[in-house]
Short mmCIF file of C-alpha atoms in Angstrom, two decimals:
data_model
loop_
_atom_site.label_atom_id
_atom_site.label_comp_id
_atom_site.label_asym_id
_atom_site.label_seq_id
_atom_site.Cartn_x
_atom_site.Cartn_y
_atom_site.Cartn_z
CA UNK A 624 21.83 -17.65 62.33
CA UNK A 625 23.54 -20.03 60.34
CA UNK A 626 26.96 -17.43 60.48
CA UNK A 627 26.78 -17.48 64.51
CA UNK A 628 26.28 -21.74 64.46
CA UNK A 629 29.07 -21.97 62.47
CA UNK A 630 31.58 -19.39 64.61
CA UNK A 631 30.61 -21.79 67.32
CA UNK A 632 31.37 -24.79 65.69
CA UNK A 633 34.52 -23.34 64.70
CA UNK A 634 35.51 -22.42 68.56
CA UNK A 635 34.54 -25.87 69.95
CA UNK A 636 37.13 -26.98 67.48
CA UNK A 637 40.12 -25.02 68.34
CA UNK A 638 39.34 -26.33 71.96
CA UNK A 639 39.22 -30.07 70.74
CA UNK A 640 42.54 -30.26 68.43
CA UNK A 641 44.82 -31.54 71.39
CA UNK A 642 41.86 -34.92 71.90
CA UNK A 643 40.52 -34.95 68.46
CA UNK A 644 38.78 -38.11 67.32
CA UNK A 645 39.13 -39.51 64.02
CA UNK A 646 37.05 -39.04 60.91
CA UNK A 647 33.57 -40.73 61.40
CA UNK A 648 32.86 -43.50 58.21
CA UNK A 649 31.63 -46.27 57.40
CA UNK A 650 28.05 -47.75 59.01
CA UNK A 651 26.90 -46.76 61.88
CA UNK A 652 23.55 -47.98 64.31
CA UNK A 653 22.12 -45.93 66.91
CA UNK A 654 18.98 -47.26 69.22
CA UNK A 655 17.00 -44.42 71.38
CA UNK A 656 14.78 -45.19 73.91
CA UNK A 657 13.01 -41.68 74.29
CA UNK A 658 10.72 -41.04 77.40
CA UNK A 659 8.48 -38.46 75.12
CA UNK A 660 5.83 -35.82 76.93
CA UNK A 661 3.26 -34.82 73.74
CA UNK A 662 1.95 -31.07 73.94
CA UNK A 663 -1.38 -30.90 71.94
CA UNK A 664 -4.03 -33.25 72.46
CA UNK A 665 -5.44 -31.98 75.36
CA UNK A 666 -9.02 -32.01 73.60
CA UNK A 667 -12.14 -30.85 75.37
CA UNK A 668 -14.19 -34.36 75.70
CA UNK A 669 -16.08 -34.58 79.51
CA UNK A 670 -16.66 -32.33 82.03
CA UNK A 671 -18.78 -33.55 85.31
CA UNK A 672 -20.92 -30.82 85.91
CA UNK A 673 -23.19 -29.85 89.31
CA UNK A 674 -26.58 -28.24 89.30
CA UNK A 675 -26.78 -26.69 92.85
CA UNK A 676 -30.51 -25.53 94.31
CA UNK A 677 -31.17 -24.23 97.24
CA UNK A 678 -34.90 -22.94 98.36
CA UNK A 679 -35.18 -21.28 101.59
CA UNK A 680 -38.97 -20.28 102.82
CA UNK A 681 -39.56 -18.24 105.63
CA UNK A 682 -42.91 -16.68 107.16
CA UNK A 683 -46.49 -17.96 106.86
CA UNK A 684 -49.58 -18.43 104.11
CA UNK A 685 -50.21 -14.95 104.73
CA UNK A 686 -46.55 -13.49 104.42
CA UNK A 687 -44.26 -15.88 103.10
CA UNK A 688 -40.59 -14.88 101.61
CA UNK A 689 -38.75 -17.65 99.63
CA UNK A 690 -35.09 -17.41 98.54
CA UNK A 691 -33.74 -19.38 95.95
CA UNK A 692 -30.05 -19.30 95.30
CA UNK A 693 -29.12 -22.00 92.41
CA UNK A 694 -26.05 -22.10 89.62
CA UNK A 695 -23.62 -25.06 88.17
CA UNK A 696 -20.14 -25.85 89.14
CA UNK A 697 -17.72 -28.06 85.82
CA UNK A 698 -14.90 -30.33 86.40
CA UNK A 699 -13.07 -30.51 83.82
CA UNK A 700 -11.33 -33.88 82.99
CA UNK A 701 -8.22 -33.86 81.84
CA UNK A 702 -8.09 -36.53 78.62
CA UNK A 703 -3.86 -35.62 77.96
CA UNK A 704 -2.05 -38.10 76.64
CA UNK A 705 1.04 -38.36 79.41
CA UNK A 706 4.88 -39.46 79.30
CA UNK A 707 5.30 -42.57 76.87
CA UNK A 708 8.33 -44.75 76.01
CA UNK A 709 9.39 -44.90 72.28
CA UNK A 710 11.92 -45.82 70.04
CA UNK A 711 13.98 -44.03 67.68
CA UNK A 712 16.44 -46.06 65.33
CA UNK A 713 18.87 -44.68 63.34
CA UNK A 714 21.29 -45.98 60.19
CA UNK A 715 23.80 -43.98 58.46
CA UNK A 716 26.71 -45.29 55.80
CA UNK A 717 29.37 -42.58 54.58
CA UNK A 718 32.33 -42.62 52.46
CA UNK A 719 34.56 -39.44 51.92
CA UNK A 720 32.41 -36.45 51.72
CA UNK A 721 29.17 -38.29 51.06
CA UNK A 722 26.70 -40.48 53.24
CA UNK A 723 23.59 -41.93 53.04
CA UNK A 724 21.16 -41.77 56.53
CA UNK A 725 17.96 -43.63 57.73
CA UNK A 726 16.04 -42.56 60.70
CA UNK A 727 12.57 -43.58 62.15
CA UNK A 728 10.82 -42.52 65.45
CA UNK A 729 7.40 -43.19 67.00
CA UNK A 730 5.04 -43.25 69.71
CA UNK A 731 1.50 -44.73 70.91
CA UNK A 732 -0.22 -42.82 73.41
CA UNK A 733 -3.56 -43.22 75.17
CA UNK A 734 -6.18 -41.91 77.90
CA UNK A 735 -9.11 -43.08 78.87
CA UNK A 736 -11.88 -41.92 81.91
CA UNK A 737 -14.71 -43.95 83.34
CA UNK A 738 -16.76 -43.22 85.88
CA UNK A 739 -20.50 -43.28 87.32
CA UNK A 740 -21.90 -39.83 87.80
CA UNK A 741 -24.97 -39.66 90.63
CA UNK A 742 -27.16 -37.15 92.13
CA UNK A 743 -27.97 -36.82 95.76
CA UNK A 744 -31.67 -37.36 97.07
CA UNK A 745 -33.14 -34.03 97.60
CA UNK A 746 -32.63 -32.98 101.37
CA UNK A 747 -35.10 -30.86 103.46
CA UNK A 748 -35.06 -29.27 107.52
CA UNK A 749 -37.83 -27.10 108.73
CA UNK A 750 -38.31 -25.43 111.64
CA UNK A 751 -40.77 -22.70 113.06
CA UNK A 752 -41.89 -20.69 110.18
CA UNK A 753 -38.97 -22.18 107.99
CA UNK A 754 -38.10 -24.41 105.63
CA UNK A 755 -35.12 -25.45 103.84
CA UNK A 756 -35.35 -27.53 100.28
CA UNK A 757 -31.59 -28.44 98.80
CA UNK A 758 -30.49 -31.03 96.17
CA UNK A 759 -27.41 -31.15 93.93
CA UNK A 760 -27.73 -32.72 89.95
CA UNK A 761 -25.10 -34.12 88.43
CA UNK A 762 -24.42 -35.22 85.06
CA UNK A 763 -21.46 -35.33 82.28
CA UNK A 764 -21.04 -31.85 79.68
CA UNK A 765 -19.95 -33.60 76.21
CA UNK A 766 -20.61 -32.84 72.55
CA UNK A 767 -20.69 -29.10 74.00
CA UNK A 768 -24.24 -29.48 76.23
CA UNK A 769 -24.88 -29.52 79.53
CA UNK A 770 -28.23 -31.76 79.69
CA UNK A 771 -29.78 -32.95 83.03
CA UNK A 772 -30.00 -36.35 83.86
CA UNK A 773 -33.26 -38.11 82.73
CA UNK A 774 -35.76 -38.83 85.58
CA UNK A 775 -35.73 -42.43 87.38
CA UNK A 776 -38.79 -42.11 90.02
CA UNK A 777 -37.01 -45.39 91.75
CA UNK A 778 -33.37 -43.77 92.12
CA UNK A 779 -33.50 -41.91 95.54
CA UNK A 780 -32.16 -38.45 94.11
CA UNK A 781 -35.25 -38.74 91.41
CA UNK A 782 -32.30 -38.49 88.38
CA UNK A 783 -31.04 -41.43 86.62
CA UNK A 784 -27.28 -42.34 87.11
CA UNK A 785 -24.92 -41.43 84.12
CA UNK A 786 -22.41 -43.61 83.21
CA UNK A 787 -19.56 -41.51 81.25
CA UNK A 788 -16.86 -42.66 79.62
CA UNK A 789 -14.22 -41.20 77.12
CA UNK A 790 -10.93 -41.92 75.03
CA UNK A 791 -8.48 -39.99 73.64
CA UNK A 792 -5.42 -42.25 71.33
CA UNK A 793 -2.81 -40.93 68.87
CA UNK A 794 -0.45 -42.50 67.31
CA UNK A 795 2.50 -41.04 65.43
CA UNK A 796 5.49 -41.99 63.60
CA UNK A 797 7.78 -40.22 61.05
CA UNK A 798 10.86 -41.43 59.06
CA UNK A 799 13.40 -39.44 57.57
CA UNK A 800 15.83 -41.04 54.14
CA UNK A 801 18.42 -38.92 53.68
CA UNK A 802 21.98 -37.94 51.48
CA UNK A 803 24.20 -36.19 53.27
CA UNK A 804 27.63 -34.21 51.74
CA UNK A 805 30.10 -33.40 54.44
CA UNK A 806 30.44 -29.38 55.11
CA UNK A 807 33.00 -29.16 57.40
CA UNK A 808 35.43 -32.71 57.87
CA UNK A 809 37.83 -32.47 60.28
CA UNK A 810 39.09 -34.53 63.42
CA UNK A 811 37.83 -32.63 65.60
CA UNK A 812 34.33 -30.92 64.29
CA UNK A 813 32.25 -32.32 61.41
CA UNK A 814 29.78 -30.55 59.82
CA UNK A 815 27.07 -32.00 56.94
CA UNK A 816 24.05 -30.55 55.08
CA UNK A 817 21.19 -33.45 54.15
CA UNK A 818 18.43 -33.20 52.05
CA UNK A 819 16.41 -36.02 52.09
CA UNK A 820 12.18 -37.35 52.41
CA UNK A 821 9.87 -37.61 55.66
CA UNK A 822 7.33 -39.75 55.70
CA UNK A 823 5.20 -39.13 58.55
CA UNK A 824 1.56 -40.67 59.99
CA UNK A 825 -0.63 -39.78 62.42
CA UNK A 826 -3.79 -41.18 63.65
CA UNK A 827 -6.08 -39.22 65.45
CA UNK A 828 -8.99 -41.23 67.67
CA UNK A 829 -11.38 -40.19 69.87
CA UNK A 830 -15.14 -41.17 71.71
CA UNK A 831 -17.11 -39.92 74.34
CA UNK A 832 -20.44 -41.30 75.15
CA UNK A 833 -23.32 -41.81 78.02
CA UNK A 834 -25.81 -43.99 79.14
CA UNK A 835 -28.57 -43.65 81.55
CA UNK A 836 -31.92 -45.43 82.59
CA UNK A 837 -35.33 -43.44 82.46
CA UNK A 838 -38.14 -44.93 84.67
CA UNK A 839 -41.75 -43.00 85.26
CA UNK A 840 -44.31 -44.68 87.20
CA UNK A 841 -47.52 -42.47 86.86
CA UNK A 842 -50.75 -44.90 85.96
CA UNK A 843 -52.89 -42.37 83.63
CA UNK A 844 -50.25 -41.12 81.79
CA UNK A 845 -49.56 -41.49 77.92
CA UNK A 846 -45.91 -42.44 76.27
CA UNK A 847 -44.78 -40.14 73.67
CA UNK A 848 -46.37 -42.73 71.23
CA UNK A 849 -49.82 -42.14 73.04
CA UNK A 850 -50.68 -45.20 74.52
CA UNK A 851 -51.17 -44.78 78.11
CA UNK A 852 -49.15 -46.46 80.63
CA UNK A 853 -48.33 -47.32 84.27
CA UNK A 854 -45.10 -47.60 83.57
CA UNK A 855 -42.15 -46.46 81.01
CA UNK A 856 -38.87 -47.29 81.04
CA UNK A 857 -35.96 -46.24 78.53
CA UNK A 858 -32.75 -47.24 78.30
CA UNK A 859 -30.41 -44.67 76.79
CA UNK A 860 -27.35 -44.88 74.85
CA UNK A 861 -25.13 -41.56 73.26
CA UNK A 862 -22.30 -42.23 71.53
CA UNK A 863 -19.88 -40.58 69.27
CA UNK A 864 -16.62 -41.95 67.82
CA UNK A 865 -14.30 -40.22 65.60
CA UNK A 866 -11.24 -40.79 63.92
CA UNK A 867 -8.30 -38.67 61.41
CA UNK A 868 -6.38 -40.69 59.77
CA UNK A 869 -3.25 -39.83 57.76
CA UNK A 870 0.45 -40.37 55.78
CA UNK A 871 2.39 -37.83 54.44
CA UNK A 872 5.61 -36.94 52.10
CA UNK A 873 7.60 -34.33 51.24
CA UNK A 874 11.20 -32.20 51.15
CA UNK A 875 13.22 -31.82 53.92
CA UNK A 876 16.74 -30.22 54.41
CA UNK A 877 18.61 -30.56 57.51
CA UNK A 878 22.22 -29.40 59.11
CA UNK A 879 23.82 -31.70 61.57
CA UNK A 880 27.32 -31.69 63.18
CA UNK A 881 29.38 -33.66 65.40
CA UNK A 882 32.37 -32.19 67.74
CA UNK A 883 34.56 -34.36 70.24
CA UNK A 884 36.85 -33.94 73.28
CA UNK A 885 38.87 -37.23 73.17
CA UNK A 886 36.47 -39.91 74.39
CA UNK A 887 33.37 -37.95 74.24
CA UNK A 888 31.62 -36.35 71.37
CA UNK A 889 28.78 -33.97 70.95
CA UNK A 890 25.95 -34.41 68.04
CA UNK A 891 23.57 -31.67 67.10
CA UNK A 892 20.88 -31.50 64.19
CA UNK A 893 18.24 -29.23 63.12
CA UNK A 894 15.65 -30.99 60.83
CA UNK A 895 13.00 -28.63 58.69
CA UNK A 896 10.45 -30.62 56.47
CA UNK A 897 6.82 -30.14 54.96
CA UNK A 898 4.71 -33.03 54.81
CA UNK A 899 2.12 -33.45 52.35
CA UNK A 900 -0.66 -35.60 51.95
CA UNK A 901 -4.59 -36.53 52.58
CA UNK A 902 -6.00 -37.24 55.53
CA UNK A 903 -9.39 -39.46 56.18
CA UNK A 904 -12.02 -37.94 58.50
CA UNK A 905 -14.75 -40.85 59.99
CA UNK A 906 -16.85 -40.88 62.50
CA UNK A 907 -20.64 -41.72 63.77
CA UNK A 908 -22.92 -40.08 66.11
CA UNK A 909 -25.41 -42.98 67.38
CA UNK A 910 -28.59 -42.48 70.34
CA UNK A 911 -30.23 -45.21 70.74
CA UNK A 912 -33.77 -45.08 72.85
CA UNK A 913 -34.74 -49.02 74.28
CA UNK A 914 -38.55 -48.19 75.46
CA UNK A 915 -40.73 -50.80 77.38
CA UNK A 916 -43.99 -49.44 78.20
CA UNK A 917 -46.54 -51.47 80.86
CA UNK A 918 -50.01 -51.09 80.81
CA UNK A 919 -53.39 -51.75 80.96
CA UNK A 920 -56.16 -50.72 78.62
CA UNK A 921 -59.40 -52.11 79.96
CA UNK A 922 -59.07 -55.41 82.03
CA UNK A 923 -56.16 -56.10 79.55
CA UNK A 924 -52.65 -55.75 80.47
CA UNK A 925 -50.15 -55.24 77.67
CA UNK A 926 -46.58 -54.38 76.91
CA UNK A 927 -45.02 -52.39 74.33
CA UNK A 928 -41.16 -52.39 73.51
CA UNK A 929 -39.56 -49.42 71.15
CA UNK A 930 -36.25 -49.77 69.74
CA UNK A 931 -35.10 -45.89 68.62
CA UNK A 932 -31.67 -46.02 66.72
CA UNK A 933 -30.28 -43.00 64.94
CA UNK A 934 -27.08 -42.33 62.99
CA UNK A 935 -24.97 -39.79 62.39
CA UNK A 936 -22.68 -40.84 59.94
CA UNK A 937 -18.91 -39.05 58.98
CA UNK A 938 -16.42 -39.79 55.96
CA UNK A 939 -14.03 -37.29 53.76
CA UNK A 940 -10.75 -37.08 52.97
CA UNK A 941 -8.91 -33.88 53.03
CA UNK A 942 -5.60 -32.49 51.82
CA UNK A 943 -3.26 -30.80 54.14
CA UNK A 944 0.48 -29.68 54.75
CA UNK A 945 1.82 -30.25 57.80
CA UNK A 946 5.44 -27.95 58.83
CA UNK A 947 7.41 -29.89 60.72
CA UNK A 948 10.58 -29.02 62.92
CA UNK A 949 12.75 -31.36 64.32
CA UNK A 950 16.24 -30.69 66.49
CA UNK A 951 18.26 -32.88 68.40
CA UNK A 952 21.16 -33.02 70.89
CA UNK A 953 23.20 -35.68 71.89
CA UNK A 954 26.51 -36.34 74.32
CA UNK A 955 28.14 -39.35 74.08
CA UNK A 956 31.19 -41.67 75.66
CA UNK A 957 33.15 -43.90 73.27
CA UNK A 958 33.55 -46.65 75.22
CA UNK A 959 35.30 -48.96 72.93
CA UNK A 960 36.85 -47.85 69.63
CA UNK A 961 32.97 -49.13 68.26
CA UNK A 962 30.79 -48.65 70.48
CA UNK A 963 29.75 -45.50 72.27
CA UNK A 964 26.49 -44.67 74.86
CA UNK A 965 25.34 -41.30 76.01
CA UNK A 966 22.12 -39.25 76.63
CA UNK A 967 20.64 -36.66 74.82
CA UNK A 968 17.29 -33.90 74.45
CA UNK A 969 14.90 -34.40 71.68
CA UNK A 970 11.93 -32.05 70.07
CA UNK A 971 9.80 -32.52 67.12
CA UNK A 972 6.99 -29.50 66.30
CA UNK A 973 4.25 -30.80 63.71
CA UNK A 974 1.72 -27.61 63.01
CA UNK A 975 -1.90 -27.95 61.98
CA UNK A 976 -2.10 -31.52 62.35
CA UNK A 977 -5.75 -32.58 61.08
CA UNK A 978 -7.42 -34.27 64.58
CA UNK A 979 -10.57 -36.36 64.88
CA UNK A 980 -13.67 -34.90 64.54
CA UNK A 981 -15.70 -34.55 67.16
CA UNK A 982 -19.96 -34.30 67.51
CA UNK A 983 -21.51 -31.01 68.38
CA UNK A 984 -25.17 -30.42 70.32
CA UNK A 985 -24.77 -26.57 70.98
CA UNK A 986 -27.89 -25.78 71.48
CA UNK A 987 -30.80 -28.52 70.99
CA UNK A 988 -31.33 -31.91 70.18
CA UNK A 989 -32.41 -31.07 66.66
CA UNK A 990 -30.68 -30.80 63.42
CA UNK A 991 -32.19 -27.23 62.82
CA UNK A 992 -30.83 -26.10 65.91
CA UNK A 993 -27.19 -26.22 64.70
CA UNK A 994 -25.77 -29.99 65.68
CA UNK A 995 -22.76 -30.72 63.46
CA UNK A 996 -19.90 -32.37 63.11
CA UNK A 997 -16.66 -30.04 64.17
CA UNK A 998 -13.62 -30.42 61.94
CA UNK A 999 -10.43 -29.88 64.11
CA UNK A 1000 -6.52 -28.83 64.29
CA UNK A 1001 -4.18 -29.24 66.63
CA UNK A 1002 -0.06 -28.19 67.14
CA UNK A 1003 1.16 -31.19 68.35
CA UNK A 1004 5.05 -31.04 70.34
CA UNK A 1005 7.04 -34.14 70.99
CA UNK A 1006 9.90 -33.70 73.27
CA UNK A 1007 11.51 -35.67 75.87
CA UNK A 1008 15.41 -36.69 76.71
CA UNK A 1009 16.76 -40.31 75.26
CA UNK A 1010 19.20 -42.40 76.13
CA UNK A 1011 21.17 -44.17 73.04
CA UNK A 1012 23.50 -46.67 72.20
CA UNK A 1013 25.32 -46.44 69.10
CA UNK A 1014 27.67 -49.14 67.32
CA UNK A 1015 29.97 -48.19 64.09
CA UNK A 1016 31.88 -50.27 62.35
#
C-alpha cells in the first residue's frame, strides 16, 4: 500500500516540475468549516405503537359466530443526529526537514421528539343479525416494552393520553500534537511522516420518558391500598436519563503529503491513532405514582393522596480503547503568495465508542423479571466536505 501511494506521488510530480511551487516553511493557519453527517447514533429510543381490534358478530343467541381479527403496527422514530456545522483549526511551524503541527476538530449534535400519543373512542355499526366492535390503542414502545395505556374512564377512547418525549446529544472533539520529519521535499511533491498524541472526548447523552393520567370512577371499589373509593386518580411519570462520559490519549502515526500544479496544490493525510482512557457511565431510572383517592366511608367523605417515587440509580467508570482512523483531502488555490482557499473531503472512524446506557423492562415491571440497565457500543463515522482558508507566513 504504502509502495503504490508513493509511485503515485512520484507521477503527480513529474507532471508538476514545469509549475512547481516552492518549499512550504515557516507557520502556517488553516480554518475549516466542515458540514459533518455522523453515522452511529441512530439508537433505538421510541417507537409509537398501534393495538388494532376488530370484533365482528354475526347470527343470533342461538347461533352466533364472532370473528376477531387483532395485532400491533410500530413506528419507529428516527432519533439520528443529522448534518451539523463544525470547526476544524489547524497550526503547523517547520524548518528544514522538521515541523511541529497542531490540529483540533469538533462537533455538537442533537435530536429531540415530542409528541402526544391518543387512542380513538371505540367505534361500533350493527345491522340485522350483525354487529361490528373496532377501536385502535396507541401508546409509545421504550425501555424495550410495549405497555398499554393506563385507563382514564373520562377520555372518550377509555385510555389515558401518553405524552412521549426523547433526546439523543453527542458531543465530540479530538486534537492531534504532532512532529513531523519531511520524507520526500521537493518543489513540486512533499511528503512527511508524523507521530504525534490525540486527545479525544466524547459525551454520550440520552432520555426517554412518559407520562399519562389514570382516572377510575367505580363507587364500591377498593385502591390498591384497600380503602374503598369512588374515585382514583394517578398521575404517572417514567423517566430514564443516561449519560457516557469520556477523554482519551494515546499514539498516533500519520503520513501526509502535499503536490502542486502552479497556483493550486493538493493535500492528502491518513491519520491512525488508539485512544485510551476511562469512561463514566450515569444514569437514573425514576416512576413516580401521584395517587388521590375520593371517598366516602360511612356519612364521611375523605381524601387520600399517595406520593410513589422509585429510583433506579447508575454510576461506573470503565476503561476502554477506542481505534481511530482519520484521512483527509484537500484542493486548494493560492491566491496571494500567503494566502490560499480551497475545498476538501473529510472522514474520521472511532470504533467501540462506549454510549449511554440505556433502561431495560423486557419483560415485567419487576426486578426479578430481568429489568436492567444495558451497557452499550457504538461505531461512530464523521465525514462531510469543508471548505478552508489557510494563511502562511
Amino acid at each position: 500500500m504504502l509502495k503504490t501511494l508513493l509511485s503515485v506521488c512520484l507521477v503527480f510530480a513529474v507532471a508538476a516540475s514545469a509549475h512547481a511551487q516552492e518549499v512550504l516553511q515557516g507557520v502556517t493557519f488553516s480554518v475549516d468549516v466542515l458540514n459533518l453527517t455522523t453515522v452511529g447514533t441512530d439508537i433505538d429510543q421510541v417507537q409509537v405503537f398501534t393495538l388494532n381490534q376488530t370484533v365482528d358478530a354475526r347470527g343470533t343467541f342461538a347461533q352466533r359466530a364472532t370473528t376477531v381479527d387483532y395485532g400491533t403496527t410500530f413506528r419507529r422514530i428516527d432519533m439520528r443526529v443529522g448534518n451539523n456545522q463544525a470547526l476544524s483549526l489547524s497550526a503547523g511551524y517547520r524548518r528544514g526537514g522538521w515541523g511541529l503541527s497542531f490540529r483540533r476538530w469538533s462537533t455538537e449534535e442533537e435530536a429531540s421528539f415530542q409528541e402526544r400519543i391518543t387512542s380513538s373512542p371505540e367505534r361500533v355499526t350493527s345491522g340485522t343479525m350483525a354487529s361490528t366492535q373496532s377501536q385502535t390503542v396507541q401508546g409509545c414502545r421504550m425501555w424495550d416494552n410495549t405497555q398499554p395505556p393506563v385507563v382514564n374512564m373520562r377520555d372518550a377512547s377509555g385510555f389515558s393520553p401518553v405524552d412521549c418525549y426523547a433526546r439523543n446529544a453527542l458531543d465530540t472533539s479530538k486534537m492531534d500534537i504532532m512532529v513531523e520529519r519531511a520524507w520526500i521535499e521537493s518543489p513540486g511533491l512533499q511528503a512527511m511522516v508524523r507521530i504525534g498524541a490525540p486527545i479525544g472526548r466524547v459525551e454520550h447523552r440520552r432520555q426517554e420518558g412518559q407520562e399519562q393520567n389514570a382516572l377510575v370512577e367505580l363507587p364500591g371499589l377498593q385502591s390498591p391500598f384497600g380503602t374503598p373509593f369512588d374515585r382514583l386518580t394517578n398521575r404517572i411519570t417514567l423517566d430514564s436519563t443516561g449519560a457516557a462520559t469520556g477523554r482519551f490519549v494515546g499514539p498516533s502515526v500519520e503520513l501526509a503529503g502535499r503536490f502542486g500544479f502552479g497556483r493550486l496544490q493538493a493535500d492528502w493525510r491518513v491519520n491512525q491513532s488508539v485512544i485510551i482512557g476511562h469512561a463514566d457511565l450515569t444514569g437514573e431510572w425514576i416512576d413516580i405514582d401521584r395517587v388521590s383517592i375520593v371517598g366516602r366511608s360511612g356519612t364521611v367523605a375523605f381524601t387520600e393522596s399517595d406520593m410513589l417515587e422509585g429510583r433506579y440509580p447508575l454510576s461506573e467508570r470503565k476503561q476502554t480503547a477506542i481505534p481511530v482512523l482519520d484521512s483527509e483531502v484537500k484542493v486548494g488555490y493560492r491566491i496571494v503568495e500567503m494566502i490560499s482557499a480551497g475545498v476538501g473531503y473529510f472522514i474520521s472512524s472511532w470504533q467501540s465508542v462506549p454510549m449511554a446506557s440505556s433502561w431495560s423492562v423486557p419483560v415485567e415491571w419487576t426486578d426479578a423479571a430481568g429489568t436492567h440497565w444495558k451497557r452499550n457500543e457504538s461505531n461512530l463515522v464523521f465525514h462531510g466536505v469543508s471548505v478552508f482558508g489557510q494563511v502562511s507566513f
